[in-house]
């Protein structure tokens, strides 16, 4: 008989609350089975002391692959293909290798008698907890195809929104990086080449050239130490920001910044509204959906406000009234939520709010980039002028020394 070991786990309870803890079992499979007997849906299970594969970036399907898997599954199920056969088709050689491997593992577990949501929870690809809840609700309500389609749509919408934001920021970041690299090259290679012209004649170099070359020499001589200090500072900052109290204070201050706070609030609440609307559309009950949707929030201050609203909903208050107390909630969201509740269309109202928040984010981002472009031009123009003045001044002074 194998000795029992401690396993860390995260799971979705019967009430929809995400719980974490430790459980004793002989192996991974028995730990998962024990959690399922307790009425919990495992999200991540790892042996104590082993690498936690549930951490972000750990061998998981990316957003595009996960959306493609759910979309393919929904299309096949809606066409009347059985779940076992649908997973077999998705595991075929024509599919993306990572999608095919995930589908093959899911099929093996389904053939062994596991429900699809339970099979996904056990898989090392670590499907999104919100998508897992949608699939479980779809299975329980006999609407698995619709649930898979909803999950695919939510994942794809969130992925496209993130890609648009990253694409908007790519150009100015590339320009800034190229300018910094050019400055480093001039300071470490070009500027020091002029110094011997003045040293041989016992003359002092121009101030601009001396500053530029001095900065380059400092960087060339001390770059390992400077890099170590930068990495140490970054690691220390990450450690400090991991402290709950400090992180909460920082997120509150971030939301208090006039324009930036509105942008962050729109991003966060749009993400929350999209997840909550998708969960309700898949058949998840409102209190459970609220708790699960909180997992997509990254701003701890806003997450605490949403947690307070969830408590009010559990106490019997209406969703629009509870969320109306949340700071940085877009004004139109309160009206749409109230209308959605009165008409019985809460899920469509939330998805509409998510669209409006996304438009607001895109509009604010475009405005910020419209201001950032001229600022970069002015800043880089001043930097180029300084470098040209330093080099031309050095050339002119060197010619006067020769004459």
XYZ file of C-alpha atoms in Angstrom:
403
model
C 0.000 0.000 0.000
C 1.443 3.362 -1.051
C 2.027 5.906 1.736
C -0.205 8.949 1.678
C 1.272 12.299 0.667
C 0.166 15.891 1.000
C -1.285 17.517 -2.119
C -2.014 21.213 -2.545
C -5.188 22.016 -4.433
C -7.467 24.735 -5.728
C -11.065 23.803 -6.473
C -14.518 25.221 -7.111
C -16.899 24.326 -4.307
C -20.565 23.457 -4.659
C -21.450 27.081 -3.835
C -19.133 28.394 -6.565
C -16.464 29.658 -4.177
C -12.854 28.981 -5.196
C -11.120 27.278 -2.260
C -7.516 26.235 -1.670
C -5.933 23.880 0.814
C -4.165 20.554 1.265
C -5.399 16.965 1.163
C -3.724 13.607 1.817
C -3.811 10.893 -0.842
C -1.619 8.130 -2.229
C -1.290 9.748 -5.670
C -2.609 12.535 -7.875
C -5.607 10.528 -9.163
C -6.789 9.647 -5.663
C -6.430 13.275 -4.553
C -8.633 14.403 -7.453
C -11.183 11.660 -6.694
C -11.259 12.621 -3.002
C -11.994 16.238 -3.898
C -14.767 15.177 -6.267
C -16.343 13.066 -3.505
C -16.365 16.200 -1.343
C -18.426 17.941 -4.027
C -15.577 20.127 -5.278
C -14.396 20.620 -8.867
C -10.555 20.526 -8.883
C -8.780 23.293 -10.772
C -5.184 22.475 -9.808
C -3.731 19.624 -7.758
C 0.024 19.301 -7.103
C 2.090 17.304 -4.635
C 3.415 19.342 -1.702
C 6.897 20.582 -2.562
C 6.464 19.952 -6.287
C 6.202 22.638 -8.934
C 2.736 24.197 -8.990
C 1.674 23.764 -12.582
C -1.266 26.065 -12.107
C 0.978 29.114 -12.178
C 0.537 31.382 -15.201
C 2.462 30.270 -18.267
C 2.936 26.677 -17.090
C 2.366 24.589 -20.220
C -1.186 25.840 -20.612
C -3.085 26.343 -23.823
C -2.883 29.966 -24.836
C -6.074 31.989 -25.289
C -6.245 31.366 -29.046
C -5.795 27.611 -28.683
C -8.321 27.335 -25.845
C -10.878 29.347 -27.837
C -10.264 27.160 -30.902
C -10.753 23.979 -28.854
C -14.047 25.186 -27.373
C -15.268 26.528 -30.729
C -14.478 23.243 -32.502
C -16.178 21.263 -29.762
C -19.277 23.470 -29.908
C -19.539 23.187 -33.707
C -19.278 19.380 -33.635
C -21.760 18.992 -30.761
C -24.255 21.318 -32.460
C -23.931 19.152 -35.586
C -25.071 16.123 -33.619
C -21.656 14.487 -33.117
C -21.307 12.641 -29.806
C -18.872 14.078 -27.237
C -16.480 11.120 -27.492
C -16.357 11.357 -31.285
C -16.042 15.154 -31.202
C -12.980 14.969 -28.959
C -11.555 12.252 -31.207
C -11.908 14.509 -34.253
C -10.268 17.396 -32.402
C -7.361 15.065 -31.544
C -6.754 14.346 -35.230
C -3.463 15.001 -37.048
C -4.800 18.089 -38.835
C -5.292 20.019 -35.605
C -2.786 22.169 -33.717
C -0.509 19.684 -31.860
C -1.205 21.185 -28.428
C -4.956 21.257 -29.064
C -4.807 17.675 -30.311
C -2.906 16.492 -27.226
C -5.363 18.235 -24.909
C -8.359 16.767 -26.781
C -6.841 13.262 -26.681
C -6.356 13.432 -22.924
C -9.869 14.757 -22.427
C -11.267 11.947 -24.587
C -9.437 9.289 -22.556
C -10.935 10.618 -19.326
C -14.428 10.950 -20.807
C -14.222 7.364 -22.078
C -13.295 6.329 -18.529
C -16.577 7.805 -17.301
C -15.593 11.326 -16.223
C -17.710 14.355 -17.014
C -16.126 16.831 -19.423
C -15.742 19.555 -16.770
C -14.085 17.092 -14.383
C -11.803 15.873 -17.184
C -10.776 19.449 -17.961
C -10.102 20.146 -14.289
C -7.723 17.180 -14.108
C -5.869 18.085 -17.299
C -2.423 19.625 -16.939
C -3.276 22.226 -19.597
C -5.179 24.100 -16.831
C -8.303 25.370 -18.492
C -9.652 28.718 -17.332
C -11.781 28.483 -14.157
C -14.554 30.627 -15.687
C -14.677 28.403 -18.787
C -14.755 25.330 -16.531
C -17.779 26.714 -14.703
C -19.546 27.336 -18.025
C -18.903 23.771 -19.158
C -20.077 22.314 -15.851
C -23.272 24.391 -15.971
C -23.850 23.324 -19.575
C -23.452 19.661 -18.673
C -25.825 19.949 -15.725
C -28.435 21.786 -17.815
C -28.103 19.627 -20.925
C -26.752 22.561 -22.951
C -23.119 21.526 -23.384
C -22.871 22.700 -27.006
C -24.213 26.147 -26.127
C -21.921 26.370 -23.095
C -18.867 25.472 -25.197
C -19.844 28.078 -27.796
C -20.253 30.714 -25.089
C -16.873 29.839 -23.564
C -15.214 30.039 -26.984
C -16.798 33.417 -27.692
C -15.750 34.832 -24.320
C -12.159 33.623 -24.674
C -11.858 34.912 -28.234
C -13.363 38.300 -27.376
C -11.009 38.729 -24.426
C -8.034 37.661 -26.557
C -8.826 40.132 -29.339
C -9.301 42.957 -26.848
C -5.895 42.246 -25.328
C -4.245 42.021 -28.741
C -5.686 45.366 -29.835
C -4.358 47.032 -26.705
C -0.906 45.468 -27.106
C -0.798 46.410 -30.795
C -1.606 50.031 -29.959
C 1.307 50.180 -27.493
C 3.826 48.329 -29.654
C 4.819 51.178 -31.996
C 5.720 53.812 -29.364
C 7.568 51.203 -27.296
C 9.612 50.085 -30.313
C 10.489 53.703 -31.161
C 11.580 54.342 -27.587
C 13.675 51.167 -27.474
C 15.430 51.957 -30.757
C 16.201 55.487 -29.537
C 17.696 54.181 -26.279
C 19.820 51.585 -28.086
C 21.073 54.253 -30.514
C 21.988 56.528 -27.620
C 23.870 53.713 -25.882
C 25.789 52.913 -29.081
C 26.782 56.560 -29.607
C 27.744 57.029 -25.942
C 29.853 53.854 -25.707
C 31.439 53.746 -29.184
C 31.247 57.030 -31.111
C 31.726 59.676 -28.417
C 34.827 58.066 -26.746
C 36.560 58.046 -30.166
C 36.748 61.859 -30.096
C 38.415 62.108 -26.682
C 41.980 61.259 -27.851
C 41.905 64.279 -30.213
C 41.710 66.580 -27.200
C 43.851 64.504 -24.836
C 46.814 64.523 -27.273
C 46.762 68.321 -27.363
C 46.103 68.807 -23.654
C 42.756 70.477 -24.240
C 39.498 69.793 -22.437
C 36.690 68.320 -24.560
C 33.381 70.190 -24.910
C 31.011 69.734 -21.983
C 28.335 67.928 -24.034
C 30.904 65.472 -25.407
C 32.393 64.915 -21.958
C 28.951 64.165 -20.483
C 28.060 61.799 -23.322
C 31.376 59.949 -23.236
C 31.408 59.849 -19.424
C 27.983 58.252 -19.384
C 29.125 55.717 -21.973
C 32.276 54.837 -19.994
C 30.230 54.426 -16.819
C 27.781 52.143 -18.598
C 30.568 50.091 -20.238
C 32.495 49.638 -16.981
C 29.638 49.083 -14.571
C 26.885 47.512 -16.672
C 26.938 44.186 -14.734
C 26.477 46.026 -11.439
C 23.836 48.336 -12.913
C 21.998 45.329 -14.339
C 22.164 43.546 -10.981
C 20.817 46.635 -9.201
C 17.978 46.948 -11.743
C 17.050 43.259 -11.439
C 17.305 43.409 -7.649
C 15.115 46.483 -7.553
C 12.561 44.827 -9.829
C 12.531 41.665 -7.686
C 12.197 43.737 -4.510
C 9.348 45.733 -6.010
C 7.549 42.541 -7.025
C 7.991 41.185 -3.500
C 6.601 44.367 -1.969
C 3.688 44.427 -4.395
C 2.859 40.843 -3.392
C 2.025 42.068 0.121
C -1.809 42.320 0.220
C -1.994 45.613 2.083
C 0.571 47.400 -0.082
C -0.903 45.999 -3.292
C -4.400 47.117 -2.271
C -3.129 50.632 -1.462
C -1.305 50.841 -4.794
C -4.370 49.689 -6.763
C -6.566 52.209 -4.960
C -4.122 55.012 -5.762
C -4.007 53.837 -9.384
C -7.785 54.087 -9.660
C -7.665 57.570 -8.106
C -5.508 58.996 -10.930
C -8.010 61.023 -13.028
C -7.613 59.684 -16.566
C -5.596 56.555 -15.847
C -8.076 55.436 -13.182
C -10.966 55.631 -15.626
C -9.005 53.593 -18.174
C -8.060 50.909 -15.641
C -11.623 50.800 -14.323
C -13.035 50.346 -17.821
C -10.571 47.548 -18.587
C -11.274 45.730 -15.331
C -15.050 46.126 -15.260
C -15.309 45.238 -18.953
C -13.416 42.015 -18.284
C -15.631 41.279 -15.260
C -18.873 42.040 -17.109
C -17.857 39.807 -20.024
C -17.070 36.886 -17.680
C -20.221 37.359 -15.592
C -22.450 37.667 -18.650
C -20.944 34.533 -20.179
C -21.431 32.564 -16.965
C -25.071 33.624 -16.658
C -25.627 32.855 -20.323
C -24.242 29.359 -19.733
C -26.717 28.766 -16.896
C -24.573 29.451 -13.818
C -26.576 30.873 -10.907
C -25.957 34.541 -10.116
C -24.252 34.221 -6.673
C -21.936 31.511 -7.988
C -21.283 33.440 -11.225
C -20.373 36.594 -9.283
C -17.833 34.689 -7.207
C -16.275 33.026 -10.254
C -16.167 36.224 -12.304
C -14.103 37.914 -9.581
C -11.218 35.654 -10.587
C -10.666 37.676 -13.788
C -10.093 40.934 -11.872
C -6.475 41.976 -11.398
C -7.076 45.194 -9.471
C -7.486 44.141 -5.834
C -9.313 47.340 -4.889
C -11.988 46.774 -7.511
C -12.101 43.069 -6.598
C -12.811 43.999 -2.966
C -15.669 46.258 -4.093
C -17.107 43.464 -6.254
C -16.820 41.062 -3.300
C -18.891 43.493 -1.243
C -21.492 43.636 -4.013
C -21.566 39.831 -4.101
C -22.331 39.774 -0.385
C -25.226 42.182 -0.960
C -26.628 39.984 -3.739
C -26.436 36.923 -1.481
C -28.351 38.938 1.125
C -31.184 39.482 -1.370
C -30.331 42.833 -2.982
C -30.707 43.361 -6.714
C -27.603 43.152 -8.885
C -27.912 46.695 -10.262
C -28.231 48.162 -6.772
C -25.316 46.102 -5.431
C -22.943 46.908 -8.291
C -24.098 50.529 -8.230
C -22.050 51.000 -5.056
C -18.838 49.968 -6.834
C -16.503 52.888 -7.493
C -15.411 53.553 -11.084
C -18.422 51.712 -12.489
C -19.237 53.320 -15.873
C -22.424 55.433 -15.458
C -24.163 53.740 -18.386
C -23.594 50.350 -16.748
C -25.951 51.149 -13.872
C -28.749 52.052 -16.292
C -28.210 48.991 -18.496
C -28.101 46.660 -15.488
C -31.349 48.084 -14.122
C -33.047 47.722 -17.506
C -31.648 44.202 -17.895
C -32.970 43.130 -14.502
C -36.457 44.526 -15.142
C -36.628 42.812 -18.548
C -35.029 39.548 -17.407
C -32.073 40.076 -19.766
C -29.188 40.449 -17.309
C -26.674 38.402 -19.323
C -27.183 40.365 -22.595
C -27.002 43.616 -20.608
C -23.670 42.602 -19.074
C -22.256 41.616 -22.454
C -23.407 44.956 -23.839
C -21.665 46.717 -20.943
C -18.488 44.784 -21.758
C -18.673 46.027 -25.364
C -19.158 49.627 -24.221
C -16.229 49.351 -21.809
C -14.057 47.969 -24.598
C -14.985 50.882 -26.860
C -14.172 53.306 -24.058
C -10.785 51.639 -23.550
C -10.003 51.862 -27.269
C -11.077 55.518 -27.388
C -9.025 56.479 -24.311
C -6.024 54.526 -25.612
C -6.203 56.310 -28.968
C -6.314 59.674 -27.199
C -3.358 58.780 -25.008
C -1.336 57.586 -27.995
C -2.268 60.754 -29.894
C -0.608 62.723 -27.086
C 2.245 60.257 -26.649
C 3.297 60.483 -30.299
C 4.139 64.226 -30.265
C 5.691 63.873 -26.811
C 8.008 61.144 -28.109
C 8.892 63.254 -31.159
C 9.756 66.255 -28.982
C 11.693 64.182 -26.462
C 13.627 62.196 -29.042
C 14.195 65.379 -31.080
C 15.790 67.012 -28.045
C 17.926 63.925 -27.467
C 19.077 63.883 -31.086
C 19.831 67.608 -30.931
C 21.973 67.068 -27.829
C 23.928 64.240 -29.479
C 24.450 66.191 -32.709
C 25.554 69.271 -30.773
C 28.032 67.158 -28.795
C 29.547 65.509 -31.885
C 29.601 68.627 -34.104
C 31.035 70.673 -31.276
C 33.773 68.096 -30.877
C 34.555 68.154 -34.611
C 34.724 71.957 -34.729
C 36.899 72.196 -31.616
C 39.213 69.504 -32.979
C 39.618 71.449 -36.244
C 40.508 74.602 -34.308
C 43.142 72.670 -32.347
C 44.713 71.440 -35.591
C 44.744 74.948 -37.061
